[in-house]
Tab-separated table of C-alpha atoms in Angstrom:
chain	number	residue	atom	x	y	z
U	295	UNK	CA	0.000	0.000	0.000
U	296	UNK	CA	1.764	3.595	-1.026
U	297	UNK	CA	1.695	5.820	2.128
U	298	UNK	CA	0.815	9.343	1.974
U	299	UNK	CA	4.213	11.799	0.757
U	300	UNK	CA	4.724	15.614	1.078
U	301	UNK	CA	6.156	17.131	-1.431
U	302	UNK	CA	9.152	17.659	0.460
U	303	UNK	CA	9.531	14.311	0.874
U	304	UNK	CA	8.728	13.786	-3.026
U	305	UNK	CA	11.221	15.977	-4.053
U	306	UNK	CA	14.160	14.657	-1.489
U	307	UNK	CA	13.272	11.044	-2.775
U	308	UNK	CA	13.242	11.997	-6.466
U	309	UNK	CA	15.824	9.370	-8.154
U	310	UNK	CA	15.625	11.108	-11.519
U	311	UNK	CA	17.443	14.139	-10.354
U	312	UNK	CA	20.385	12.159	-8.692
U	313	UNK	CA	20.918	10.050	-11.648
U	314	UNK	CA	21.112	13.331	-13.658
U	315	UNK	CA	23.254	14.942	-11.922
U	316	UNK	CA	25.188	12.083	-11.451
U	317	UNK	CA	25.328	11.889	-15.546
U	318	UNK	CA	26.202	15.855	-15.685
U	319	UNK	CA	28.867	14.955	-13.149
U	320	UNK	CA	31.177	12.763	-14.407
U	321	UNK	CA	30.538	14.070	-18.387
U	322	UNK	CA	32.294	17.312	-16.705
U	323	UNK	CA	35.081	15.352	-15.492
U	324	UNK	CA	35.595	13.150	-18.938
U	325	UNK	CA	34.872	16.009	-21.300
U	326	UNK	CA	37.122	18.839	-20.235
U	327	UNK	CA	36.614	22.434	-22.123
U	328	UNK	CA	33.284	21.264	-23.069
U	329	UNK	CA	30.278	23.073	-20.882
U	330	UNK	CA	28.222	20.628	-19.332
U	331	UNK	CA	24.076	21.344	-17.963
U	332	UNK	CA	21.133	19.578	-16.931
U	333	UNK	CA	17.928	20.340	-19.401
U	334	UNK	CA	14.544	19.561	-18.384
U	335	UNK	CA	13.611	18.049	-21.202
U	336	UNK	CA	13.067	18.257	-25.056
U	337	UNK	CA	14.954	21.335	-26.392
U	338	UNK	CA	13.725	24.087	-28.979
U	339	UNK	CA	15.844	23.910	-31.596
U	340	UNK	CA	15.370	27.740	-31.607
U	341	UNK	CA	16.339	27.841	-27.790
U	342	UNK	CA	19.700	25.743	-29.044
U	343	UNK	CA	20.476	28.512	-32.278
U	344	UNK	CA	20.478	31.323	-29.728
U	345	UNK	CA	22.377	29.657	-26.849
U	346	UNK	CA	20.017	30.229	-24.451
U	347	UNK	CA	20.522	26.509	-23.572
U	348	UNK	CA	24.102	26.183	-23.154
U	349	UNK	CA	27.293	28.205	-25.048
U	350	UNK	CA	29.177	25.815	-27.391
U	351	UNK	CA	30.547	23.870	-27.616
U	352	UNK	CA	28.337	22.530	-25.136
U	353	UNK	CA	26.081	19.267	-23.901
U	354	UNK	CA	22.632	19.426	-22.024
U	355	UNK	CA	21.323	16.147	-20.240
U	356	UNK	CA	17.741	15.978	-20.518
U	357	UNK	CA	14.765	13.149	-20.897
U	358	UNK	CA	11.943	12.524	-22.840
U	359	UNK	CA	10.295	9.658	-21.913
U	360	UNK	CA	9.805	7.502	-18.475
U	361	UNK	CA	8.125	4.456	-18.456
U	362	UNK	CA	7.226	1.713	-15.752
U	363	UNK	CA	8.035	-1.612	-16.823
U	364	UNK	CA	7.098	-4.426	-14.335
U	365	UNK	CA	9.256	-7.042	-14.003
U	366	UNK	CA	8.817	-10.649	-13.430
U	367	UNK	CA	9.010	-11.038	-9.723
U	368	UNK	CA	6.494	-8.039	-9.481
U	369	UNK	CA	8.716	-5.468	-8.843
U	370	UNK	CA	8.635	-1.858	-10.852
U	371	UNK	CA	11.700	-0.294	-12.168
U	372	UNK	CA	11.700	3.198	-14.106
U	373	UNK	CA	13.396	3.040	-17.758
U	374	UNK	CA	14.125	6.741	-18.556
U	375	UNK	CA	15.330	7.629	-22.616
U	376	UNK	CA	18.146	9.882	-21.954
U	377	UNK	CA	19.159	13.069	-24.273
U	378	UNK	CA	22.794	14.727	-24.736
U	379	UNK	CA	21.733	17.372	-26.682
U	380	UNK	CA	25.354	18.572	-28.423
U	381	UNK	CA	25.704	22.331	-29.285
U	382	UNK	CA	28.713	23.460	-31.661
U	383	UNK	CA	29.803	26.197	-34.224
U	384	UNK	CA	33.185	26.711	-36.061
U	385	UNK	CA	35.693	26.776	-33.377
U	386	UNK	CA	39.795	27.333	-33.236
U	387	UNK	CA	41.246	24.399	-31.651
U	388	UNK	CA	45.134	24.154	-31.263
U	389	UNK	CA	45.682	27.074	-33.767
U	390	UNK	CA	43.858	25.272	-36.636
U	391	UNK	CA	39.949	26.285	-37.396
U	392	UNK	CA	37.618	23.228	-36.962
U	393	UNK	CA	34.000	23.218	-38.277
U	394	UNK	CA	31.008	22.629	-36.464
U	395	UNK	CA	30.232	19.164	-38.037
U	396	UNK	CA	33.844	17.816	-37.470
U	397	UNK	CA	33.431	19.536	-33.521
U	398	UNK	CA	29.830	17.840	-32.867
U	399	UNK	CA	31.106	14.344	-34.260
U	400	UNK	CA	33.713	14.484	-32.225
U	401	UNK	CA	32.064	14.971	-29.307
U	402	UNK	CA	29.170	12.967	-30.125
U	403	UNK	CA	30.973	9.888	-30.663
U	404	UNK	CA	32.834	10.496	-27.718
U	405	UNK	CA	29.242	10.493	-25.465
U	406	UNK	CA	28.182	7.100	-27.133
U	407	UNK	CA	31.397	5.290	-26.267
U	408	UNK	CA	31.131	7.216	-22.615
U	409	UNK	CA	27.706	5.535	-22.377
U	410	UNK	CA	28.641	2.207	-24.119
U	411	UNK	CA	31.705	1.555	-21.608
U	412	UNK	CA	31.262	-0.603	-18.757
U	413	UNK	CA	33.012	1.308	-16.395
U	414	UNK	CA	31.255	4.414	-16.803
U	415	UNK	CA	27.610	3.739	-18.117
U	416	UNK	CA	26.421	3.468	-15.055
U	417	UNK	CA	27.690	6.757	-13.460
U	418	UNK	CA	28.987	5.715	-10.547
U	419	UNK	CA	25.405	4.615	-8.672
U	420	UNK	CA	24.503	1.220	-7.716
U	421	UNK	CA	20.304	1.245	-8.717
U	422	UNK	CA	21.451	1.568	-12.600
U	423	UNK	CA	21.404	-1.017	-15.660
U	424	UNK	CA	23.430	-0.511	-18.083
U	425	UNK	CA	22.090	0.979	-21.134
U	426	UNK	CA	19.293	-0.842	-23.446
U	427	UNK	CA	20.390	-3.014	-26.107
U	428	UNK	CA	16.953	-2.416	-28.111
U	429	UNK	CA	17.055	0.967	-29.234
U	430	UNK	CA	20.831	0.722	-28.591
U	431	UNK	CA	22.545	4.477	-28.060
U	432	UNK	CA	22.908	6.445	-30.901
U	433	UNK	CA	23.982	9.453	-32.147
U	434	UNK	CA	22.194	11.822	-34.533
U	435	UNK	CA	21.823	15.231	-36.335
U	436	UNK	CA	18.893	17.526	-35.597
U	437	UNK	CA	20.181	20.906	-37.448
U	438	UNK	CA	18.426	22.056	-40.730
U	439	UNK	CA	19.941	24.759	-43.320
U	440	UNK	CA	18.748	27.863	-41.495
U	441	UNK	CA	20.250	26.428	-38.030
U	442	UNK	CA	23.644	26.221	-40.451
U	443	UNK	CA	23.278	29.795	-41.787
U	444	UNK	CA	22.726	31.152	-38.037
U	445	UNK	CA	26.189	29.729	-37.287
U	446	UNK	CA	25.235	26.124	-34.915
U	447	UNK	CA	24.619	22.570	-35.707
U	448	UNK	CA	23.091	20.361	-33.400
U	449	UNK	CA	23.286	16.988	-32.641
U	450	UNK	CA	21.731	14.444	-29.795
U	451	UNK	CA	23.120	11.418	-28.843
U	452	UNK	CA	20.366	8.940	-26.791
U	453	UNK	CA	19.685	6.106	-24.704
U	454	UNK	CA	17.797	4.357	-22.594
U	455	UNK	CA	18.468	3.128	-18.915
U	456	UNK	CA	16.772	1.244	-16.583
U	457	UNK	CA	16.333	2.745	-12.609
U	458	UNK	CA	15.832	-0.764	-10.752
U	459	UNK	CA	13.934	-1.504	-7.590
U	460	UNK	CA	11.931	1.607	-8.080
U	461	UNK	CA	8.766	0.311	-6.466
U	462	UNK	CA	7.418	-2.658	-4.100
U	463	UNK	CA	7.546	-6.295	-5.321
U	464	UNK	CA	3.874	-8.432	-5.250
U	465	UNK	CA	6.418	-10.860	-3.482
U	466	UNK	CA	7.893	-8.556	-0.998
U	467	UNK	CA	7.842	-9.369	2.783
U	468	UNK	CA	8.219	-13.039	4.475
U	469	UNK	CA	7.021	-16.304	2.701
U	470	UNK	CA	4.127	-18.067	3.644
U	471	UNK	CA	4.538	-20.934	6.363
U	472	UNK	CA	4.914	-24.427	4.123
U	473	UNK	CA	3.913	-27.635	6.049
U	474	UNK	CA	3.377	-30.992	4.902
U	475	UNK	CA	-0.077	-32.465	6.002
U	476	UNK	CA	-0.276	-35.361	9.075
U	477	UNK	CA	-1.345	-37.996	6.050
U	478	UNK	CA	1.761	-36.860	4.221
U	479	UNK	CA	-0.792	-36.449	1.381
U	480	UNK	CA	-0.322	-32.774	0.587
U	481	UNK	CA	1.138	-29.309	1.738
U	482	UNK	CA	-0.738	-27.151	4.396
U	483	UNK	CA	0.450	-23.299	3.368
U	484	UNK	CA	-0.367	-20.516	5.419
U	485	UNK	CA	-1.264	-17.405	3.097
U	486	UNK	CA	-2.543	-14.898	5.541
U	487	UNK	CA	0.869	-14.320	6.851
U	488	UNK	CA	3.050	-13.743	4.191
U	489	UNK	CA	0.764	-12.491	1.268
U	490	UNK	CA	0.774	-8.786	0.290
U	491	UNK	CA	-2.287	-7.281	0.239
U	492	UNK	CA	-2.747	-7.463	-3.188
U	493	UNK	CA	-2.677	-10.970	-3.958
U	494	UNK	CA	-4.614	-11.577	-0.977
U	495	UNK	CA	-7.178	-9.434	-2.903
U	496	UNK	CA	-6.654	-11.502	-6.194
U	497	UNK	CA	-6.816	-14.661	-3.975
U	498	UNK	CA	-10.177	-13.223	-2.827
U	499	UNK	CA	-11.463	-12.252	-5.708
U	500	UNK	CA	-10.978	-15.663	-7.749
U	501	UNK	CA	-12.573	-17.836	-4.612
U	502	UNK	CA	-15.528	-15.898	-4.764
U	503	UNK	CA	-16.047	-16.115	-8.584
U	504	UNK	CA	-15.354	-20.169	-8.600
């Protein structure tokens, strides 16, 4: 049964916000020179021309989509599909000009092997799977002609990963007492002690429709 949660307590138990940060952390650390932010989300590709999101060459961490998946022992774990929105224009770099495409591959390809190696796609937390197989990380352009002519390109490299033990198991809490029968002719099992509620409900539900 979910007890009742302020929104203080809400906010202080939020596990989205410490994975971000936690992804935000250590992409400061591996990318050096390259500004690092959390995004709440989607981002305006207008918002991204005008740098209102982050100077390039630059990388915000932001989500699109959460979903619930429950798993076979009852439990519910949160699969979230990650965005590194990538942010470049033509750039000097060790004396020699660079141009935005050959900046934002770079660093794009360097996010998807960040993400793809074992000793960093989990970002240093313990609750974490490592990223989905099927749609595997990728990287990708989202800049059109005009966003060329005002000087950025934009790219987004994306994944999904898996927040476990998110929610309570079915199957949480002792097991039932088992106990063979004085005949020896069957098993004696005690449900009221070490159901949930719920399938206790279920339980109840299909006796009184037999």
């Amino acid at each position: 049964m979910i007890e009742p949660k302020t929104l203080t307590d809400l906010l202080a138990d939020d596990p989205l916000a410490a994975v971000q940060s936690a992804i935000v952390a250590r992409l400061k650390a591996l990318l050096p020179g390259v500004a690092i932010v959390s995004h709440p989300g989607k981002i305006d590709i207008s918002e991204v021309v005008s740098k209102s999101v982050v100077a390039a060459p630059g990388i915000a961490v932001g989500w699109s989509r959460i979903r619930a998946p429950r798993l076979v022992d009852g439990s519910t774990s949160i699969a979230v599909e990650w965005s590194a929105y990538v942010v470049v224009e033509d750039m000097a770099i060790a004396g020699k000009r660079k141009g935005r495409e050959e900046v934002g591959l770079a660093i794009g390809r360097r996010l998807v092997e960040i993400v793809e190696d074992a000793d960093e796609q989990t970002w240093g937390l313990g609750n974490l799977l490592p990223p989905a197989a099927d749609p595997p990380p990728e990287l990708k352009p989202l800049f059109t002609v005009r966003d060329m002519t005002a000087g950025a390109a934009y790219y987004a490299v994306t994944w999904v990963q898996t927040m476990v033990d998110q929610g309570r198991s079915l199957f949480a809490g002792e097991m039932p007492e088992v106990a063979v029968t004085d005949d020896g002719t069957g098993i004696d099992i005690d449900f009221e002690g070490g159901l949930p509620p719920e399938v206790l409900a279920l339980l109840a539900e299909t006796e009184g429709g037999a």
